Coordinates of N, CA and C in Angstrom, one line a residue:
Chain O
E1 N 0.8 -1.2 0.0 CA 0.0 0.0 0.0 C 0.9 1.3 0.0
D2 N 0.5 2.2 -0.8 CA 1.3 3.5 -0.9 C 1.2 4.3 0.4
K3 N 2.3 4.9 0.8 CA 2.3 5.5 2.1 C 3.1 6.8 2.0
V4 N 2.6 7.9 2.5 CA 3.3 9.2 2.6 C 3.3 9.6 4.1
V5 N 4.4 9.9 4.6 CA 4.5 10.2 6.1 C 5.2 11.6 6.2
Q6 N 4.5 12.5 6.9 CA 5.1 13.8 7.2 C 5.4 14.0 8.7
S7 N 6.5 14.8 8.8 CA 6.8 15.1 10.2 C 7.5 16.5 10.2
P8 N 7.4 17.2 11.3 CA 6.5 16.8 12.5 C 5.0 17.0 12.1
L9 N 4.1 16.5 12.9 CA 2.7 16.7 12.6 C 2.3 18.1 13.0
S10 N 3.0 18.6 14.0 CA 2.6 20.0 14.4 C 3.9 20.7 14.8
L11 N 3.9 22.1 14.6 CA 5.1 22.8 14.9 C 4.6 24.2 15.2
V12 N 5.2 24.8 16.3 CA 4.9 26.2 16.6 C 6.2 26.9 16.8
V13 N 6.3 28.0 16.0 CA 7.5 28.8 16.0 C 7.2 30.3 16.1
H14 N 8.2 31.1 16.3 CA 8.0 32.6 16.3 C 8.4 33.2 15.0
E15 N 7.7 34.3 14.7 CA 8.0 35.0 13.5 C 9.5 35.2 13.3
G16 N 10.0 35.0 12.1 CA 11.5 35.1 11.8 C 12.2 33.8 11.9
D17 N 11.7 32.8 12.5 CA 12.3 31.5 12.5 C 12.3 30.9 11.2
T18 N 13.3 29.9 11.0 CA 13.3 29.1 9.8 C 12.8 27.7 10.2
V19 N 12.0 27.1 9.3 CA 11.4 25.8 9.6 C 11.7 24.8 8.5
T20 N 11.8 23.6 8.8 CA 12.0 22.5 7.8 C 10.9 21.5 8.0
L21 N 10.1 21.2 7.0 CA 9.1 20.2 7.1 C 9.6 19.0 6.3
N22 N 9.3 17.8 6.8 CA 9.8 16.6 6.2 C 8.6 15.7 5.6
C23 N 8.9 15.0 4.5 CA 8.0 14.1 3.8 C 8.7 12.9 3.3
S24 N 8.4 11.8 3.8 CA 9.0 10.5 3.3 C 7.9 9.7 2.6
Y25 N 8.2 8.8 1.7 CA 7.2 8.1 1.0 C 7.7 6.7 0.6
E26 N 6.7 5.9 0.5 CA 6.9 4.5 0.0 C 5.8 4.3 -1.0
V27 N 6.0 4.3 -2.2 CA 5.0 4.1 -3.2 C 5.5 3.3 -4.4
T28 N 4.7 2.7 -5.1 CA 5.1 2.0 -6.3 C 4.7 3.1 -7.5
N29 N 5.5 3.0 -8.5 CA 5.2 3.8 -9.7 C 5.2 5.3 -9.4
F30 N 6.3 5.8 -8.7 CA 6.4 7.2 -8.4 C 6.5 8.0 -9.7
R31 N 5.8 9.2 -9.6 CA 5.8 10.1 -10.8 C 6.3 11.5 -10.3
S32 N 5.8 11.9 -9.2 CA 6.2 13.3 -8.8 C 5.8 13.5 -7.3
L33 N 6.4 14.5 -6.7 CA 6.0 14.9 -5.3 C 5.6 16.3 -5.3
L34 N 4.5 16.6 -4.7 CA 3.9 17.9 -4.7 C 3.7 18.4 -3.2
W35 N 3.9 19.7 -3.0 CA 3.6 20.4 -1.8 C 2.5 21.3 -1.9
Y36 N 1.5 21.3 -1.0 CA 0.4 22.2 -1.0 C 0.3 22.9 0.4
K37 N -0.3 24.1 0.3 CA -0.5 24.8 1.6 C -2.1 24.9 1.8
Q38 N -2.5 24.5 2.9 CA -4.0 24.5 3.2 C -4.3 25.4 4.4
E39 N -5.0 26.4 4.1 CA -5.5 27.3 5.2 C -6.9 26.7 5.6
K40 N -7.9 27.6 5.5 CA -9.1 27.1 6.0 C -10.0 26.3 4.9
K41 N -9.5 26.4 3.7 CA -10.3 25.7 2.7 C -9.4 24.8 1.8
A42 N -9.4 25.2 0.5 CA -8.8 24.4 -0.5 C -7.2 24.3 -0.4
P43 N -6.6 23.2 -0.6 CA -5.1 23.2 -0.7 C -4.7 24.0 -1.9
T44 N -3.7 24.8 -1.7 CA -3.2 25.6 -2.8 C -1.8 25.1 -3.2
F45 N -1.5 25.0 -4.5 CA -0.3 24.4 -5.0 C 0.9 25.2 -4.6
L46 N 2.0 24.6 -4.2 CA 3.3 25.3 -3.9 C 4.3 24.8 -4.9
F47 N 4.7 23.6 -4.9 CA 5.8 23.0 -5.7 C 5.4 21.7 -6.3
M48 N 6.0 21.4 -7.4 CA 6.0 20.0 -7.9 C 7.5 19.6 -8.2
L49 N 7.9 18.4 -7.7 CA 9.3 18.0 -7.8 C 9.3 16.6 -8.5
T50 N 10.1 16.5 -9.5 CA 10.2 15.2 -10.2 C 11.6 14.7 -10.2
S51 N 12.6 15.5 -10.1 CA 14.0 15.1 -10.1 C 14.8 15.3 -8.8
S52 N 15.7 14.4 -8.5 CA 16.4 14.6 -7.3 C 17.4 15.7 -7.4
G53 N 17.6 16.4 -6.3 CA 18.7 17.3 -6.1 C 18.4 18.7 -6.7
I54 N 17.3 18.9 -7.3 CA 17.1 20.2 -7.9 C 16.1 21.0 -7.0
E55 N 16.7 22.1 -6.5 CA 15.9 22.9 -5.5 C 14.9 23.8 -6.3
K56 N 13.7 23.8 -5.8 CA 12.7 24.7 -6.3 C 12.5 25.8 -5.3
K57 N 12.4 27.0 -5.7 CA 12.3 28.2 -4.8 C 11.2 29.1 -5.2
S58 N 10.5 29.6 -4.2 CA 9.5 30.7 -4.5 C 9.5 31.5 -3.3
G59 N 10.1 32.7 -3.4 CA 10.2 33.6 -2.3 C 11.0 33.0 -1.1
R60 N 10.3 32.9 0.0 CA 11.0 32.4 1.2 C 10.8 30.9 1.3
L61 N 10.1 30.3 0.4 CA 9.9 28.8 0.4 C 10.8 28.1 -0.6
S62 N 11.3 27.0 -0.2 CA 12.1 26.2 -1.1 C 11.9 24.7 -0.8
S63 N 12.1 23.9 -1.8 CA 11.9 22.4 -1.6 C 12.8 21.6 -2.4
I64 N 13.2 20.4 -2.0 CA 14.1 19.6 -2.7 C 13.7 18.1 -2.5
L65 N 14.0 17.3 -3.5 CA 13.6 15.9 -3.5 C 14.8 15.0 -3.5
D66 N 14.8 13.9 -2.8 CA 15.8 12.9 -2.8 C 15.1 11.5 -3.2
K67 N 15.2 11.1 -4.5 CA 14.5 9.9 -4.9 C 15.2 8.7 -4.5
K68 N 16.5 8.8 -4.1 CA 17.2 7.6 -3.6 C 16.8 7.3 -2.2
E69 N 16.7 8.3 -1.3 CA 16.3 8.1 0.0 C 14.8 8.3 0.2
L70 N 14.1 8.6 -0.8 CA 12.6 8.7 -0.8 C 12.1 9.7 0.2
F71 N 12.5 10.9 0.1 CA 12.0 12.0 0.9 C 12.2 13.3 0.3
S72 N 11.4 14.3 0.8 CA 11.5 15.6 0.4 C 11.4 16.6 1.6
I73 N 12.0 17.7 1.5 CA 11.9 18.7 2.6 C 11.3 20.0 2.0
L74 N 10.6 20.7 2.8 CA 10.1 22.1 2.5 C 10.7 23.0 3.6
N75 N 11.4 24.0 3.1 CA 12.0 25.0 4.0 C 11.2 26.3 3.9
I76 N 11.0 26.9 5.0 CA 10.4 28.3 5.0 C 11.3 29.1 5.9
T77 N 11.9 30.2 5.2 CA 12.8 31.0 6.0 C 12.1 32.3 6.4
A78 N 12.6 32.9 7.5 CA 11.9 34.2 8.0 C 10.5 34.1 8.0
T79 N 9.9 33.1 8.8 CA 8.5 32.9 8.8 C 7.7 34.1 9.2
Q80 N 6.5 34.1 8.7 CA 5.5 35.2 9.1 C 4.2 34.6 9.6
T81 N 3.4 35.3 10.2 CA 2.2 34.8 10.7 C 1.3 34.2 9.6
G82 N 1.4 34.9 8.5 CA 0.6 34.4 7.3 C 1.0 33.0 6.8
D83 N 2.2 32.5 7.3 CA 2.6 31.2 6.9 C 1.9 30.1 7.7
S84 N 1.2 30.5 8.7 CA 0.4 29.6 9.5 C -0.6 28.8 8.7
A85 N -0.5 27.5 8.6 CA -1.3 26.7 7.7 C -1.0 25.2 8.0
I86 N -1.7 24.4 7.3 CA -1.3 23.0 7.2 C -0.6 22.8 5.9
Y87 N 0.6 22.2 5.9 CA 1.4 21.9 4.7 C 1.2 20.5 4.4
L88 N 0.8 20.2 3.2 CA 0.5 18.8 2.7 C 1.5 18.4 1.7
C89 N 2.0 17.2 1.9 CA 2.9 16.6 0.9 C 2.0 15.5 0.2
A90 N 2.2 15.4 -1.1 CA 1.5 14.4 -1.9 C 2.4 13.8 -2.9
V91 N 2.2 12.5 -3.2 CA 3.0 11.9 -4.2 C 2.1 11.5 -5.4
G92 N 2.5 11.8 -6.6 CA 1.7 11.4 -7.8 C 2.2 10.0 -8.1
V93 N 1.2 9.1 -8.3 CA 1.4 7.7 -8.5 C 0.9 7.4 -9.9
R94 N 1.7 6.7 -10.7 CA 1.2 6.3 -12.0 C 0.3 5.2 -11.9
E95 N -0.9 5.3 -12.5 CA -1.9 4.2 -12.6 C -2.0 3.8 -14.0
T96 N -2.6 2.7 -14.3 CA -2.7 2.2 -15.7 C -3.3 3.3 -16.6
S97 N -4.3 4.0 -16.1 CA -5.0 5.0 -17.0 C -4.7 6.4 -16.6
G98 N -3.7 6.7 -15.8 CA -3.5 8.1 -15.5 C -2.7 8.2 -14.2
S99 N -3.0 9.1 -13.3 CA -2.3 9.2 -12.1 C -3.2 9.8 -11.0
R100 N -2.9 9.6 -9.7 CA -3.6 10.2 -8.6 C -2.6 10.6 -7.6
L101 N -3.1 11.3 -6.6 CA -2.2 11.8 -5.5 C -2.5 11.1 -4.3
T102 N -1.4 10.7 -3.6 CA -1.5 10.1 -2.2 C -1.0 11.1 -1.3
F103 N -1.8 11.6 -0.3 CA -1.4 12.6 0.6 C -0.8 12.1 1.9
G104 N 0.0 12.8 2.6 CA 0.4 12.6 3.9 C -0.7 13.3 4.9
E105 N -0.5 13.2 6.2 CA -1.4 13.7 7.1 C -1.3 15.2 7.2
G106 N -0.2 15.8 6.8 CA 0.0 17.2 6.9 C 0.8 17.6 8.1
T107 N 1.5 18.8 8.0 CA 2.1 19.4 9.2 C 1.4 20.7 9.4
Q108 N 0.9 20.8 10.7 CA 0.2 22.0 11.1 C 1.3 23.0 11.6
L109 N 1.5 24.0 10.9 CA 2.5 25.1 11.3 C 1.8 26.3 11.8
T110 N 2.2 26.7 13.0 CA 1.7 27.9 13.7 C 2.9 28.9 13.9
V111 N 2.7 30.0 13.3 CA 3.8 31.1 13.5 C 3.2 32.2 14.4
N112 N 3.8 32.3 15.6 CA 3.3 33.3 16.5 C 4.1 34.6 16.3
P113 N 3.4 35.8 16.6 CA 4.1 37.1 16.4 C 5.1 37.3 17.5
Chain Z
D1 N -13.3 32.5 -15.6 CA -13.0 31.3 -14.8 C -11.6 31.3 -14.3
T2 N -11.5 31.5 -12.9 CA -10.2 31.6 -12.3 C -9.8 30.4 -11.5
G3 N -10.7 29.4 -11.3 CA -10.3 28.3 -10.5 C -11.4 27.3 -10.5
V4 N -11.2 26.3 -9.7 CA -12.2 25.2 -9.5 C -13.3 25.7 -8.6
S5 N -14.5 25.5 -8.9 CA -15.6 25.9 -8.0 C -16.4 24.7 -7.6
Q6 N -17.0 24.7 -6.4 CA -17.8 23.6 -5.8 C -19.0 24.2 -5.2
N7 N -20.1 23.5 -5.3 CA -21.3 23.9 -4.7 C -22.1 22.6 -4.2
P8 N -22.8 22.7 -3.0 CA -22.7 23.9 -2.1 C -21.4 23.9 -1.4
R9 N -21.2 24.9 -0.6 CA -19.9 25.0 0.2 C -20.1 24.2 1.5
H10 N -21.4 24.1 2.0 CA -21.7 23.5 3.2 C -23.0 22.8 3.0
K11 N -23.1 21.5 3.7 CA -24.4 20.8 3.5 C -24.6 20.0 4.9
I12 N -25.7 20.3 5.5 CA -26.1 19.5 6.7 C -27.3 18.7 6.3
T13 N -27.2 17.3 6.6 CA -28.3 16.5 6.2 C -28.5 15.4 7.4
K14 N -29.6 14.8 7.3 CA -30.0 13.8 8.3 C -29.6 12.4 7.7
R15 N -29.1 11.5 8.6 CA -28.7 10.2 8.3 C -29.8 9.6 7.4
G16 N -29.4 8.9 6.3 CA -30.4 8.3 5.4 C -30.8 9.0 4.2
Q17 N -30.5 10.3 4.3 CA -30.9 11.2 3.1 C -29.8 11.1 2.0
N18 N -30.2 11.4 0.8 CA -29.2 11.5 -0.3 C -28.8 12.9 -0.5
V19 N -27.5 13.1 -0.9 CA -26.9 14.4 -1.1 C -26.2 14.4 -2.5
T20 N -26.1 15.5 -3.1 CA -25.4 15.6 -4.4 C -24.5 16.9 -4.3
F21 N -23.3 16.8 -4.7 CA -22.3 17.9 -4.8 C -21.9 18.1 -6.2
R22 N -21.6 19.4 -6.5 CA -21.2 19.7 -7.9 C -19.8 20.3 -7.9
C23 N -19.0 19.9 -9.0 CA -17.7 20.6 -9.1 C -17.6 21.1 -10.6
D24 N -17.2 22.3 -10.7 CA -16.9 22.9 -12.0 C -15.3 23.1 -12.1
P25 N -14.7 22.3 -13.0 CA -13.2 22.4 -13.0 C -12.8 23.7 -13.8
I26 N -11.5 23.9 -13.8 CA -10.9 25.0 -14.6 C -11.2 24.6 -16.1
S27 N -11.6 25.5 -16.9 CA -12.3 25.2 -18.1 C -11.4 24.4 -19.1
E28 N -10.1 24.6 -19.2 CA -9.4 23.8 -20.2 C -8.8 22.5 -19.6
H29 N -9.2 22.2 -18.4 CA -8.7 20.9 -17.7 C -9.6 19.7 -18.0
N30 N -9.0 18.7 -18.6 CA -9.8 17.6 -19.0 C -9.8 16.4 -17.9
R31 N -9.0 16.5 -16.8 CA -9.0 15.6 -15.7 C -9.7 16.2 -14.5
L32 N -10.5 15.4 -13.9 CA -11.2 15.8 -12.7 C -11.1 14.8 -11.6
Y33 N -10.8 15.2 -10.4 CA -10.6 14.2 -9.3 C -11.5 14.6 -8.1
W34 N -12.0 13.6 -7.4 CA -12.7 13.8 -6.1 C -11.8 13.2 -5.0
Y35 N -11.8 13.9 -3.9 CA -11.1 13.5 -2.7 C -12.0 13.7 -1.5
R36 N -11.7 13.0 -0.5 CA -12.4 13.2 0.8 C -11.4 13.5 1.9
Q37 N -11.7 14.5 2.7 CA -10.7 14.9 3.8 C -11.5 15.0 5.1
T38 N -11.0 14.2 6.1 CA -11.5 14.3 7.4 C -10.5 15.0 8.3
L39 N -11.0 15.5 9.5 CA -10.2 16.4 10.3 C -8.9 15.7 10.8
G40 N -7.8 16.4 10.5 CA -6.5 16.0 11.0 C -5.9 15.0 9.9
Q41 N -6.5 14.8 8.8 CA -6.0 13.9 7.8 C -5.7 14.6 6.5
G42 N -4.9 14.1 5.7 CA -4.7 14.6 4.3 C -5.9 14.1 3.4
P43 N -6.1 14.7 2.3 CA -7.2 14.3 1.4 C -6.9 12.8 1.0
E44 N -8.0 12.1 0.8 CA -7.9 10.7 0.3 C -8.6 10.6 -1.0
F45 N -8.0 9.9 -2.0 CA -8.5 9.9 -3.3 C -9.8 9.0 -3.4
L46 N -10.8 9.5 -4.1 CA -12.0 8.8 -4.3 C -12.2 8.3 -5.7
T47 N -12.1 9.2 -6.7 CA -12.3 8.8 -8.1 C -11.8 9.8 -9.0
Y48 N -11.6 9.5 -10.3 CA -11.0 10.3 -11.2 C -11.6 10.2 -12.6
F49 N -11.8 11.3 -13.3 CA -12.3 11.3 -14.7 C -11.3 11.9 -15.7
Q50 N -11.3 11.3 -16.9 CA -10.6 12.0 -18.0 C -11.7 12.2 -19.0
N51 N -12.0 13.5 -19.2 CA -13.1 13.9 -20.0 C -14.3 13.3 -19.3
E52 N -15.1 12.5 -20.1 CA -16.4 12.0 -19.4 C -16.2 10.6 -18.9
A53 N -15.1 10.0 -19.1 CA -14.8 8.6 -18.7 C -14.3 8.6 -17.2
Q54 N -14.9 7.8 -16.4 CA -14.5 7.5 -15.0 C -13.4 6.4 -15.1
L55 N -12.2 6.7 -14.9 CA -11.0 5.8 -15.1 C -10.6 5.1 -13.9
E56 N -10.9 5.6 -12.7 CA -10.4 4.9 -11.5 C -11.4 5.3 -10.3
K57 N -11.6 4.2 -9.5 CA -12.3 4.4 -8.3 C -11.6 3.8 -7.1
S58 N -11.5 4.5 -6.0 CA -10.9 4.0 -4.8 C -11.8 2.9 -4.2
R59 N -11.1 2.0 -3.4 CA -11.9 1.1 -2.6 C -12.7 1.8 -1.5
L60 N -12.3 3.1 -1.2 CA -13.1 3.9 -0.3 C -14.5 4.2 -0.8
L61 N -14.7 4.1 -2.1 CA -15.9 4.6 -2.8 C -16.9 3.4 -2.7
S62 N -17.8 3.4 -1.7 CA -18.7 2.3 -1.5 C -19.8 2.4 -2.6
D63 N -20.7 1.4 -2.6 CA -21.8 1.4 -3.5 C -22.7 2.6 -3.4
R64 N -22.7 3.2 -2.2 CA -23.6 4.4 -2.0 C -23.1 5.6 -2.7
F65 N -21.9 5.6 -3.1 CA -21.3 6.8 -3.8 C -21.3 6.6 -5.3
S66 N -21.7 7.6 -6.0 CA -21.6 7.6 -7.4 C -21.2 8.9 -8.0
A67 N -20.4 8.9 -9.0 CA -19.9 10.2 -9.6 C -20.1 10.1 -11.1
E68 N -20.4 11.3 -11.6 CA -20.7 11.4 -13.1 C -19.9 12.7 -13.6
R69 N -19.7 12.6 -14.9 CA -19.2 13.8 -15.6 C -19.7 13.7 -17.0
P70 N -21.0 13.9 -17.2 CA -21.6 13.5 -18.4 C -21.2 14.1 -19.7
K71 N -20.7 15.4 -19.6 CA -20.3 16.0 -20.8 C -18.8 16.4 -20.8
G72 N -18.2 15.8 -19.9 CA -16.7 16.1 -19.7 C -16.4 17.5 -19.2
S73 N -17.4 18.1 -18.6 CA -17.1 19.5 -18.0 C -17.3 19.4 -16.5
F74 N -18.5 19.7 -16.0 CA -18.7 19.6 -14.6 C -18.9 18.2 -14.1
S75 N -18.8 17.9 -12.8 CA -19.0 16.6 -12.3 C -19.9 16.7 -11.1
T76 N -20.7 15.6 -10.8 CA -21.4 15.5 -9.6 C -21.0 14.3 -8.8
L77 N -21.0 14.4 -7.5 CA -20.8 13.3 -6.6 C -22.1 13.1 -5.8
E78 N -22.7 12.0 -5.9 CA -23.9 11.7 -5.1 C -23.6 10.6 -4.0
I79 N -24.1 10.9 -2.8 CA -24.0 9.9 -1.7 C -25.4 9.6 -1.4
Q80 N -25.8 8.3 -1.5 CA -27.1 7.8 -1.1 C -27.1 7.2 0.3
R81 N -28.2 7.4 0.9 CA -28.4 6.8 2.3 C -27.2 7.2 3.2
T82 N -27.0 8.5 3.4 CA -25.8 9.0 4.1 C -25.7 8.4 5.5
E83 N -24.5 8.2 6.0 CA -24.2 7.8 7.3 C -23.4 8.8 7.9
Q84 N -23.4 8.7 9.3 CA -22.6 9.8 10.0 C -21.1 9.7 9.6
G85 N -20.7 8.6 9.3 CA -19.2 8.4 8.9 C -18.9 9.1 7.6
D86 N -19.9 9.6 6.9 CA -19.7 10.3 5.6 C -19.3 11.7 5.8
S87 N -19.5 12.2 7.1 CA -19.2 13.6 7.4 C -17.7 13.9 7.1
A88 N -17.5 14.8 6.2 CA -16.1 15.1 5.8 C -16.1 16.4 4.9
M89 N -15.0 16.8 4.5 CA -14.8 17.8 3.4 C -14.6 17.0 2.1
Y90 N -15.4 17.3 1.1 CA -15.3 16.7 -0.2 C -14.6 17.7 -1.2
L91 N -13.5 17.3 -1.6 CA -12.7 18.2 -2.4 C -12.7 17.7 -3.9
C92 N -12.7 18.7 -4.8 CA -12.6 18.4 -6.2 C -11.3 19.1 -6.7
A93 N -10.7 18.5 -7.6 CA -9.5 19.0 -8.2 C -9.5 18.8 -9.7
S94 N -8.7 19.6 -10.5 CA -8.7 19.3 -11.9 C -7.3 19.5 -12.4
S95 N -7.0 18.9 -13.5 CA -5.6 19.1 -14.1 C -5.7 18.9 -15.6
V96 N -4.6 19.3 -16.3 CA -4.5 19.0 -17.7 C -3.8 17.7 -17.9
Q97 N -4.4 16.9 -18.9 CA -3.7 15.7 -19.2 C -2.2 15.8 -19.5
G98 N -1.4 15.0 -18.9 CA 0.0 15.1 -19.2 C 0.8 15.9 -18.1
T99 N 0.0 16.6 -17.2 CA 0.7 17.3 -16.1 C 0.2 16.7 -14.8
E100 N 1.1 16.8 -13.8 CA 0.8 16.2 -12.5 C 0.1 17.2 -11.5
T101 N 0.2 18.4 -11.8 CA -0.3 19.5 -10.8 C -1.8 19.5 -10.8
Q102 N -2.4 19.2 -9.7 CA -3.9 19.3 -9.5 C -4.2 20.6 -8.7
Y103 N -5.3 21.2 -9.2 CA -5.7 22.4 -8.6 C -7.0 22.2 -7.9
F104 N -7.1 22.6 -6.7 CA -8.3 22.2 -5.9 C -9.3 23.3 -5.8
G105 N -10.6 22.8 -5.6 CA -11.7 23.8 -5.3 C -11.8 24.0 -3.8
P106 N -12.7 24.8 -3.4 CA -12.8 25.2 -1.9 C -13.5 24.0 -1.1
G107 N -14.0 23.0 -1.7 CA -14.6 21.9 -1.0 C -16.0 22.1 -0.6
T108 N -16.7 21.0 -0.4 CA -18.0 21.0 0.2 C -17.9 20.3 1.5
R109 N -18.3 21.0 2.6 CA -18.2 20.4 3.9 C -19.6 19.7 4.2
L110 N -19.6 18.4 4.4 CA -20.8 17.7 4.7 C -20.8 17.3 6.2
L111 N -22.0 17.5 6.8 CA -22.2 17.1 8.1 C -23.5 16.2 8.1
V112 N -23.4 15.0 8.5 CA -24.5 14.1 8.6 C -24.9 13.9 10.0
L113 N -26.1 14.3 10.4 CA -26.6 14.2 11.7 C -27.3 12.9 12.1

């Protein structure tokens, strides 16, 4: 059975701190790894990673994938209160007729002023 | 059309009643996915369409659940004889064939009393 595990499940930091969120996976037919940010409603897309060792960056957020060790990290530098959210890791799995996402439980990040 | 839309946003029903949710994907996206999310968990895959064809269904999708996408545009998810365990957020996502990134709608939150 495909499995995606995120850690920590919950994290509380102060504004300005740097955080690292972890995602490990065990899936068959890996295609991609995606990070989403979920506030009170829909998950919003952050990054998609398909190749090992290539860092993706967007502002204060960055992410990298290690396909040999089967994990990814999401870094957030100089955190702000607006970064408070659930961060979801999902793995795209190739199926016979397409692909679907298998999600982890998420990391609840709280950034205090 | 700037994103995936879902209706209704909230639904409260009594156990045993039928409910139907609607999802309108991003207009040029030919793939449409349904997920279910319960508190503290990541979204779980339910089913997926490519155009009007339903190509995959999860084991989570019992006989009481049915989904359609008759013209390859909007989709409906119907739950018959609702049970309290069906209470969850039902998320719809869409993507373009050949890409992995799925874009999510705001979800329909279902409460079965």
